Amino acid sequence: MAQGLYPVDYSFWVNGITDTEGLFNEAFPVGSRAELPIPKLQELPLMQRRRLSRLGKIALSTLLPLFKSHPGTESDSAFVFVSRWGDIHLTVQSLEELAREKTISPTVFSTSVHNAIGGLFSLFTQFHGNVTSISGGADRFSAALTEAQALLSEYRQVFVCIYEDQTPEVFKPYRDDFLPPFAVSVLFTQEDNDPSTIVETSSQISTSRTELDELMDFLKFITDRGDTVTFSSGRTWKRTSLQAPSC
């Protein structure tokens, strides 16, 4: 039987919202990226903050508080960074500069690679243990849970950080499924200190659902507002009670 996931703590930033009450009452109109307040990350030195992209600041604003509240060592903790698109705005910027035959900015390129945010996190915190970056495509949330489940066979706790930026305007002619910028970090442990565990159940028939629907369903599931979540791939995860039945 596959090992379960015990969710210990979580933190999120979705379209500027960081509390559950505001999160589930928000219609999420997709507006201008420039209008959204970006996390300040005052706990980091100025020179480190300058090295982070907008998406990097959003992602670390959810992960750093968890790591501070639940510190771990390189031998007992692992980190998983998950993003389908990565820092897509920086990638588009670099491609546009190439199309105009301009020189690509080394800073922009170095922060646009898929593992840049995980690498900067490791550098800033001096954590030199297991740091993994994955994509997972459209099934990013299930991929994140699967990776955490696998790592818990080796580590006491696993931090998962899932993030995306708002889809660039240049993609509009090719897709109509747009996400707001978001990041959600969850700490899982192998210790049985939670009344429920998350396990994967048998896959259902895949369905067509928007990425925003999947994001909101995942957040409801992680914040304990839903017992089951099924993604468009058909993969289903549920919370299973571990409390012993009363006699």
PDB file of C-alpha atoms in Angstrom:
ATOM      1  CA  MET A   1       0.000   0.000   0.000  1.00  0.00           C
ATOM      2  CA  ALA A   2       1.341   3.443  -0.920  1.00  0.00           C
ATOM      3  CA  GLN A   3       2.411   5.656   1.927  1.00  0.00           C
ATOM      4  CA  GLY A   4       0.000   8.457   2.762  1.00  0.00           C
ATOM      5  CA  LEU A   5       0.714  12.163   2.918  1.00  0.00           C
ATOM      6  CA  TYR A   6       0.146  13.977   6.202  1.00  0.00           C
ATOM      7  CA  PRO A   7      -0.436  17.703   5.550  1.00  0.00           C
ATOM      8  CA  VAL A   8       1.044  19.705   8.413  1.00  0.00           C
ATOM      9  CA  ASP A   9       0.842  23.325   7.279  1.00  0.00           C
ATOM     10  CA  TYR A  10       0.239  25.443   4.187  1.00  0.00           C
ATOM     11  CA  SER A  11       0.579  28.970   2.861  1.00  0.00           C
ATOM     12  CA  PHE A  12      -0.723  30.525  -0.355  1.00  0.00           C
ATOM     13  CA  TRP A  13      -0.787  33.704  -2.441  1.00  0.00           C
ATOM     14  CA  VAL A  14      -3.436  33.784  -5.173  1.00  0.00           C
ATOM     15  CA  ASN A  15      -3.983  36.974  -7.139  1.00  0.00           C
ATOM     16  CA  GLY A  16      -2.816  38.918  -4.082  1.00  0.00           C
ATOM     17  CA  ILE A  17      -5.052  37.000  -1.645  1.00  0.00           C
ATOM     18  CA  THR A  18      -3.483  35.176   1.331  1.00  0.00           C
ATOM     19  CA  ASP A  19      -6.467  34.214   3.526  1.00  0.00           C
ATOM     20  CA  THR A  20      -9.031  31.465   2.988  1.00  0.00           C
ATOM     21  CA  GLU A  21     -12.052  33.702   3.536  1.00  0.00           C
ATOM     22  CA  GLY A  22     -11.023  36.037   0.755  1.00  0.00           C
ATOM     23  CA  LEU A  23      -9.806  33.199  -1.437  1.00  0.00           C
ATOM     24  CA  PHE A  24     -13.076  31.328  -1.762  1.00  0.00           C
ATOM     25  CA  ASN A  25     -15.183  34.475  -2.161  1.00  0.00           C
ATOM     26  CA  GLU A  26     -13.098  35.873  -5.005  1.00  0.00           C
ATOM     27  CA  ALA A  27     -14.235  35.740  -8.632  1.00  0.00           C
ATOM     28  CA  PHE A  28     -10.642  36.202  -9.867  1.00  0.00           C
ATOM     29  CA  PRO A  29     -11.041  38.619 -12.749  1.00  0.00           C
ATOM     30  CA  VAL A  30      -7.784  38.506 -14.678  1.00  0.00           C
ATOM     31  CA  GLY A  31      -6.441  42.054 -14.742  1.00  0.00           C
ATOM     32  CA  SER A  32      -3.151  43.704 -15.383  1.00  0.00           C
ATOM     33  CA  ARG A  33      -0.082  42.102 -13.822  1.00  0.00           C
ATOM     34  CA  ALA A  34       1.173  45.553 -12.851  1.00  0.00           C
ATOM     35  CA  GLU A  35      -1.894  46.241 -10.691  1.00  0.00           C
ATOM     36  CA  LEU A  36      -1.235  43.420  -8.233  1.00  0.00           C
ATOM     37  CA  PRO A  37       0.768  44.058  -5.040  1.00  0.00           C
ATOM     38  CA  ILE A  38       3.921  41.949  -4.997  1.00  0.00           C
ATOM     39  CA  PRO A  39       5.166  40.442  -1.697  1.00  0.00           C
ATOM     40  CA  LYS A  40       7.910  42.581  -0.150  1.00  0.00           C
ATOM     41  CA  LEU A  41       9.939  39.729   1.386  1.00  0.00           C
ATOM     42  CA  GLN A  42      11.429  42.085   3.955  1.00  0.00           C
ATOM     43  CA  GLU A  43      13.010  39.105   5.729  1.00  0.00           C
ATOM     44  CA  LEU A  44      15.515  38.844   2.873  1.00  0.00           C
ATOM     45  CA  PRO A  45      18.420  41.259   2.369  1.00  0.00           C
ATOM     46  CA  LEU A  46      17.910  43.830  -0.385  1.00  0.00           C
ATOM     47  CA  MET A  47      20.515  42.270  -2.681  1.00  0.00           C
ATOM     48  CA  GLN A  48      18.771  38.899  -2.485  1.00  0.00           C
ATOM     49  CA  ARG A  49      15.353  40.421  -3.171  1.00  0.00           C
ATOM     50  CA  ARG A  50      16.753  42.067  -6.276  1.00  0.00           C
ATOM     51  CA  ARG A  51      17.799  38.700  -7.661  1.00  0.00           C
ATOM     52  CA  LEU A  52      14.234  37.396  -7.533  1.00  0.00           C
ATOM     53  CA  SER A  53      11.751  37.824 -10.351  1.00  0.00           C
ATOM     54  CA  ARG A  54       8.172  38.787  -9.625  1.00  0.00           C
ATOM     55  CA  LEU A  55       7.168  35.094  -9.678  1.00  0.00           C
ATOM     56  CA  GLY A  56      10.109  34.186  -7.444  1.00  0.00           C
ATOM     57  CA  LYS A  57       8.930  36.684  -4.834  1.00  0.00           C
ATOM     58  CA  ILE A  58       5.403  35.281  -4.967  1.00  0.00           C
ATOM     59  CA  ALA A  59       6.640  31.692  -4.591  1.00  0.00           C
ATOM     60  CA  LEU A  60       9.068  32.375  -1.740  1.00  0.00           C
ATOM     61  CA  SER A  61       6.510  34.510   0.099  1.00  0.00           C
ATOM     62  CA  THR A  62       4.601  31.255   0.709  1.00  0.00           C
ATOM     63  CA  LEU A  63       7.562  28.909   1.226  1.00  0.00           C
ATOM     64  CA  LEU A  64       9.864  30.877   3.513  1.00  0.00           C
ATOM     65  CA  PRO A  65       7.301  31.235   6.356  1.00  0.00           C
ATOM     66  CA  LEU A  66       6.718  27.467   6.326  1.00  0.00           C
ATOM     67  CA  PHE A  67      10.433  26.723   6.443  1.00  0.00           C
ATOM     68  CA  LYS A  68      10.881  29.198   9.288  1.00  0.00           C
ATOM     69  CA  SER A  69       8.015  27.651  11.279  1.00  0.00           C
ATOM     70  CA  HIS A  70       9.090  24.055  10.567  1.00  0.00           C
ATOM     71  CA  PRO A  71      12.886  24.099  10.208  1.00  0.00           C
ATOM     72  CA  GLY A  72      14.599  20.977   8.981  1.00  0.00           C
ATOM     73  CA  THR A  73      18.038  19.707   8.146  1.00  0.00           C
ATOM     74  CA  GLU A  74      19.521  18.496   4.885  1.00  0.00           C
ATOM     75  CA  SER A  75      19.223  14.916   6.110  1.00  0.00           C
ATOM     76  CA  ASP A  76      15.539  15.010   7.097  1.00  0.00           C
ATOM     77  CA  SER A  77      13.933  17.506   4.690  1.00  0.00           C
ATOM     78  CA  ALA A  78      13.362  17.792   0.939  1.00  0.00           C
ATOM     79  CA  PHE A  79      11.886  20.498  -1.288  1.00  0.00           C
ATOM     80  CA  VAL A  80       9.825  20.177  -4.465  1.00  0.00           C
ATOM     81  CA  PHE A  81       9.256  23.167  -6.758  1.00  0.00           C
ATOM     82  CA  VAL A  82       6.464  22.618  -9.274  1.00  0.00           C
ATOM     83  CA  SER A  83       5.446  24.778 -12.231  1.00  0.00           C
ATOM     84  CA  ARG A  84       4.011  23.942 -15.629  1.00  0.00           C
ATOM     85  CA  TRP A  85       5.286  27.105 -17.310  1.00  0.00           C
ATOM     86  CA  GLY A  86       8.031  28.351 -15.017  1.00  0.00           C
ATOM     87  CA  ASP A  87       8.885  32.055 -15.246  1.00  0.00           C
ATOM     88  CA  ILE A  88       7.072  32.269 -18.573  1.00  0.00           C
ATOM     89  CA  HIS A  89       7.142  36.074 -18.824  1.00  0.00           C
ATOM     90  CA  LEU A  90      10.940  36.083 -18.683  1.00  0.00           C
ATOM     91  CA  THR A  91      11.060  33.325 -21.303  1.00  0.00           C
ATOM     92  CA  VAL A  92       8.801  35.333 -23.622  1.00  0.00           C
ATOM     93  CA  GLN A  93      10.925  38.441 -23.012  1.00  0.00           C
ATOM     94  CA  SER A  94      14.085  36.566 -24.012  1.00  0.00           C
ATOM     95  CA  LEU A  95      12.461  35.160 -27.162  1.00  0.00           C
ATOM     96  CA  GLU A  96      11.237  38.606 -28.174  1.00  0.00           C
ATOM     97  CA  GLU A  97      14.759  39.995 -27.726  1.00  0.00           C
ATOM     98  CA  LEU A  98      16.115  37.201 -29.913  1.00  0.00           C
ATOM     99  CA  ALA A  99      13.484  37.966 -32.571  1.00  0.00           C
ATOM    100  CA  ARG A 100      14.651  41.583 -32.573  1.00  0.00           C
ATOM    101  CA  GLU A 101      18.262  40.353 -32.814  1.00  0.00           C
ATOM    102  CA  LYS A 102      19.122  41.850 -29.449  1.00  0.00           C
ATOM    103  CA  THR A 103      21.423  40.400 -26.814  1.00  0.00           C
ATOM    104  CA  ILE A 104      19.605  38.415 -24.128  1.00  0.00           C
ATOM    105  CA  SER A 105      20.099  39.761 -20.630  1.00  0.00           C
ATOM    106  CA  PRO A 106      22.194  37.272 -18.605  1.00  0.00           C
ATOM    107  CA  THR A 107      20.183  38.148 -15.487  1.00  0.00           C
ATOM    108  CA  VAL A 108      16.855  37.532 -17.211  1.00  0.00           C
ATOM    109  CA  PHE A 109      18.082  34.251 -18.680  1.00  0.00           C
ATOM    110  CA  SER A 110      19.510  32.967 -15.386  1.00  0.00           C
ATOM    111  CA  THR A 111      16.227  33.603 -13.567  1.00  0.00           C
ATOM    112  CA  SER A 112      14.039  32.195 -16.366  1.00  0.00           C
ATOM    113  CA  VAL A 113      15.318  28.604 -16.259  1.00  0.00           C
ATOM    114  CA  HIS A 114      12.936  26.118 -14.709  1.00  0.00           C
ATOM    115  CA  ASN A 115      14.925  25.484 -11.522  1.00  0.00           C
ATOM    116  CA  ALA A 116      15.904  29.118 -10.899  1.00  0.00           C
ATOM    117  CA  ILE A 117      13.521  29.744  -7.998  1.00  0.00           C
ATOM    118  CA  GLY A 118      14.509  26.514  -6.264  1.00  0.00           C
ATOM    119  CA  GLY A 119      18.168  27.342  -6.780  1.00  0.00           C
ATOM    120  CA  LEU A 120      17.811  30.830  -5.326  1.00  0.00           C
ATOM    121  CA  PHE A 121      15.873  29.440  -2.360  1.00  0.00           C
ATOM    122  CA  SER A 122      18.716  26.996  -1.693  1.00  0.00           C
ATOM    123  CA  LEU A 123      21.258  29.808  -1.988  1.00  0.00           C
ATOM    124  CA  PHE A 124      19.387  32.232   0.262  1.00  0.00           C
ATOM    125  CA  THR A 125      18.680  29.695   3.018  1.00  0.00           C
ATOM    126  CA  GLN A 126      21.990  27.811   2.696  1.00  0.00           C
ATOM    127  CA  PHE A 127      20.003  24.601   2.332  1.00  0.00           C
ATOM    128  CA  HIS A 128      22.105  22.170   0.295  1.00  0.00           C
ATOM    129  CA  GLY A 129      19.933  19.064   0.579  1.00  0.00           C
ATOM    130  CA  ASN A 130      17.385  17.590  -1.846  1.00  0.00           C
ATOM    131  CA  VAL A 131      15.805  20.341  -3.984  1.00  0.00           C
ATOM    132  CA  THR A 132      13.803  19.142  -6.998  1.00  0.00           C
ATOM    133  CA  SER A 133      12.092  21.132  -9.767  1.00  0.00           C
ATOM    134  CA  ILE A 134       9.404  19.461 -11.886  1.00  0.00           C
ATOM    135  CA  SER A 135       6.796  20.528 -14.409  1.00  0.00           C
ATOM    136  CA  GLY A 136       4.109  17.874 -14.569  1.00  0.00           C
ATOM    137  CA  GLY A 137       2.379  19.615 -17.460  1.00  0.00           C
ATOM    138  CA  ALA A 138      -1.328  20.162 -16.982  1.00  0.00           C
ATOM    139  CA  ASP A 139      -1.274  17.551 -14.188  1.00  0.00           C
ATOM    140  CA  ARG A 140       1.062  19.654 -12.012  1.00  0.00           C
ATOM    141  CA  PHE A 141      -0.908  19.149  -8.787  1.00  0.00           C
ATOM    142  CA  SER A 142      -0.982  15.354  -8.974  1.00  0.00           C
ATOM    143  CA  ALA A 143       2.679  15.358  -9.993  1.00  0.00           C
ATOM    144  CA  ALA A 144       3.483  17.412  -6.887  1.00  0.00           C
ATOM    145  CA  LEU A 145       1.646  15.000  -4.595  1.00  0.00           C
ATOM    146  CA  THR A 146       3.289  11.979  -6.231  1.00  0.00           C
ATOM    147  CA  GLU A 147       6.780  13.470  -5.867  1.00  0.00           C
ATOM    148  CA  ALA A 148       6.148  14.328  -2.211  1.00  0.00           C
ATOM    149  CA  GLN A 149       4.834  10.836  -1.545  1.00  0.00           C
ATOM    150  CA  ALA A 150       7.967   9.278  -3.068  1.00  0.00           C
ATOM    151  CA  LEU A 151      10.341  11.549  -1.137  1.00  0.00           C
ATOM    152  CA  LEU A 152       8.645  10.762   2.169  1.00  0.00           C
ATOM    153  CA  SER A 153      10.089   7.264   1.928  1.00  0.00           C
ATOM    154  CA  GLU A 154      13.501   8.885   2.488  1.00  0.00           C
ATOM    155  CA  TYR A 155      12.816  12.115   4.376  1.00  0.00           C
ATOM    156  CA  ARG A 156      10.911  13.078   7.504  1.00  0.00           C
ATOM    157  CA  GLN A 157       9.243  16.065   5.847  1.00  0.00           C
ATOM    158  CA  VAL A 158       8.756  17.431   2.343  1.00  0.00           C
ATOM    159  CA  PHE A 159       7.990  21.020   1.391  1.00  0.00           C
ATOM    160  CA  VAL A 160       6.062  21.415  -1.869  1.00  0.00           C
ATOM    161  CA  CYS A 161       5.849  24.807  -3.605  1.00  0.00           C
ATOM    162  CA  ILE A 162       3.575  25.085  -6.674  1.00  0.00           C
ATOM    163  CA  TYR A 163       3.492  28.349  -8.594  1.00  0.00           C
ATOM    164  CA  GLU A 164       2.538  29.987 -11.900  1.00  0.00           C
ATOM    165  CA  ASP A 165       2.438  33.522 -13.249  1.00  0.00           C
ATOM    166  CA  GLN A 166      -0.423  34.997 -15.223  1.00  0.00           C
ATOM    167  CA  THR A 167      -0.349  33.697 -18.781  1.00  0.00           C
ATOM    168  CA  PRO A 168       1.301  36.228 -21.141  1.00  0.00           C
ATOM    169  CA  GLU A 169      -0.882  38.141 -23.612  1.00  0.00           C
ATOM    170  CA  VAL A 170       0.992  36.585 -26.540  1.00  0.00           C
ATOM    171  CA  PHE A 171      -0.651  33.226 -25.736  1.00  0.00           C
ATOM    172  CA  LYS A 172      -4.224  34.520 -26.078  1.00  0.00           C
ATOM    173  CA  PRO A 173      -4.678  33.457 -29.732  1.00  0.00           C
ATOM    174  CA  TYR A 174      -3.723  29.884 -28.798  1.00  0.00           C
ATOM    175  CA  ARG A 175      -5.522  29.185 -25.523  1.00  0.00           C
ATOM    176  CA  ASP A 176      -8.494  30.539 -23.605  1.00  0.00           C
ATOM    177  CA  ASP A 177      -7.650  29.023 -20.216  1.00  0.00           C
ATOM    178  CA  PHE A 178      -5.925  31.708 -18.165  1.00  0.00           C
ATOM    179  CA  LEU A 179      -4.697  31.456 -14.584  1.00  0.00           C
ATOM    180  CA  PRO A 180      -4.181  34.289 -12.133  1.00  0.00           C
ATOM    181  CA  PRO A 181      -0.660  34.438 -10.681  1.00  0.00           C
ATOM    182  CA  PHE A 182      -0.426  32.122  -7.672  1.00  0.00           C
ATOM    183  CA  ALA A 183       1.801  30.151  -5.351  1.00  0.00           C
ATOM    184  CA  VAL A 184       0.844  27.538  -2.782  1.00  0.00           C
ATOM    185  CA  SER A 185       3.278  25.821  -0.423  1.00  0.00           C
ATOM    186  CA  VAL A 186       2.405  22.748   1.624  1.00  0.00           C
ATOM    187  CA  LEU A 187       4.431  20.862   4.211  1.00  0.00           C
ATOM    188  CA  PHE A 188       3.924  17.093   4.285  1.00  0.00           C
ATOM    189  CA  THR A 189       5.374  14.698   6.821  1.00  0.00           C
ATOM    190  CA  GLN A 190       5.581  10.948   7.276  1.00  0.00           C
ATOM    191  CA  GLU A 191       4.694  11.318  10.942  1.00  0.00           C
ATOM    192  CA  ASP A 192       1.170  10.462  11.999  1.00  0.00           C
ATOM    193  CA  ASN A 193       0.348  13.763  13.696  1.00  0.00           C
ATOM    194  CA  ASP A 194      -2.764  14.561  11.688  1.00  0.00           C
ATOM    195  CA  PRO A 195      -6.216  12.924  11.962  1.00  0.00           C
ATOM    196  CA  SER A 196      -6.272  12.258   8.224  1.00  0.00           C
ATOM    197  CA  THR A 197      -3.906  11.195   5.484  1.00  0.00           C
ATOM    198  CA  ILE A 198      -3.968  11.932   1.762  1.00  0.00           C
ATOM    199  CA  VAL A 199      -3.814   8.921  -0.541  1.00  0.00           C
ATOM    200  CA  GLU A 200      -4.357   8.383  -4.251  1.00  0.00           C
ATOM    201  CA  THR A 201      -7.381   6.318  -5.193  1.00  0.00           C
ATOM    202  CA  SER A 202      -8.203   4.601  -8.475  1.00  0.00           C
ATOM    203  CA  SER A 203      -8.134   6.923 -11.480  1.00  0.00           C
ATOM    204  CA  GLN A 204     -11.392   8.194 -12.895  1.00  0.00           C
ATOM    205  CA  ILE A 205     -12.216   9.016 -16.502  1.00  0.00           C
ATOM    206  CA  SER A 206     -10.315  12.122 -17.554  1.00  0.00           C
ATOM    207  CA  THR A 207     -12.460  15.226 -17.970  1.00  0.00           C
ATOM    208  CA  SER A 208     -11.959  18.638 -19.524  1.00  0.00           C
ATOM    209  CA  ARG A 209     -11.597  21.233 -16.762  1.00  0.00           C
ATOM    210  CA  THR A 210      -9.986  24.641 -16.630  1.00  0.00           C
ATOM    211  CA  GLU A 211      -6.682  25.163 -14.872  1.00  0.00           C
ATOM    212  CA  LEU A 212      -8.386  27.678 -12.573  1.00  0.00           C
ATOM    213  CA  ASP A 213     -10.946  25.024 -11.554  1.00  0.00           C
ATOM    214  CA  GLU A 214      -8.118  22.627 -10.707  1.00  0.00           C
ATOM    215  CA  LEU A 215      -6.267  25.278  -8.721  1.00  0.00           C
ATOM    216  CA  MET A 216      -9.336  26.113  -6.634  1.00  0.00           C
ATOM    217  CA  ASP A 217     -10.199  22.432  -6.086  1.00  0.00           C
ATOM    218  CA  PHE A 218      -6.620  21.746  -4.968  1.00  0.00           C
ATOM    219  CA  LEU A 219      -6.722  24.675  -2.545  1.00  0.00           C
ATOM    220  CA  LYS A 220     -10.042  23.493  -1.096  1.00  0.00           C
ATOM    221  CA  PHE A 221      -8.538  20.038  -0.681  1.00  0.00           C
ATOM    222  CA  ILE A 222      -5.347  21.251   1.000  1.00  0.00           C
ATOM    223  CA  THR A 223      -7.200  23.663   3.297  1.00  0.00           C
ATOM    224  CA  ASP A 224      -9.477  20.793   4.398  1.00  0.00           C
ATOM    225  CA  ARG A 225     -12.579  22.128   2.667  1.00  0.00           C
ATOM    226  CA  GLY A 226     -12.915  19.045   0.510  1.00  0.00           C
ATOM    227  CA  ASP A 227     -12.386  15.318   1.116  1.00  0.00           C
ATOM    228  CA  THR A 228     -11.645  14.379  -2.509  1.00  0.00           C
ATOM    229  CA  VAL A 229     -10.068  16.053  -5.509  1.00  0.00           C
ATOM    230  CA  THR A 230     -10.065  14.756  -9.095  1.00  0.00           C
ATOM    231  CA  PHE A 231      -7.905  16.394 -11.735  1.00  0.00           C
ATOM    232  CA  SER A 232      -8.521  16.553 -15.487  1.00  0.00           C
ATOM    233  CA  SER A 233      -6.091  13.662 -15.982  1.00  0.00           C
ATOM    234  CA  GLY A 234      -8.484  11.478 -14.020  1.00  0.00           C
ATOM    235  CA  ARG A 235      -6.144  11.040 -11.046  1.00  0.00           C
ATOM    236  CA  THR A 236      -8.044  11.241  -7.768  1.00  0.00           C
ATOM    237  CA  TRP A 237      -6.768  11.906  -4.240  1.00  0.00           C
ATOM    238  CA  LYS A 238      -8.755  11.684  -1.023  1.00  0.00           C
ATOM    239  CA  ARG A 239      -8.421  12.244   2.691  1.00  0.00           C
ATOM    240  CA  THR A 240      -8.740   9.079   4.740  1.00  0.00           C
ATOM    241  CA  SER A 241      -9.517   9.277   8.436  1.00  0.00           C
ATOM    242  CA  LEU A 242      -7.013   7.581  10.699  1.00  0.00           C
ATOM    243  CA  GLN A 243      -9.045   7.879  13.851  1.00  0.00           C
ATOM    244  CA  ALA A 244      -9.829   4.552  15.479  1.00  0.00           C
ATOM    245  CA  PRO A 245     -13.529   3.688  15.581  1.00  0.00           C
ATOM    246  CA  SER A 246     -15.205   4.136  18.950  1.00  0.00           C
ATOM    247  CA  CYS A 247     -16.217   1.001  20.789  1.00  0.00           C
TER     248      CYS A 247
END
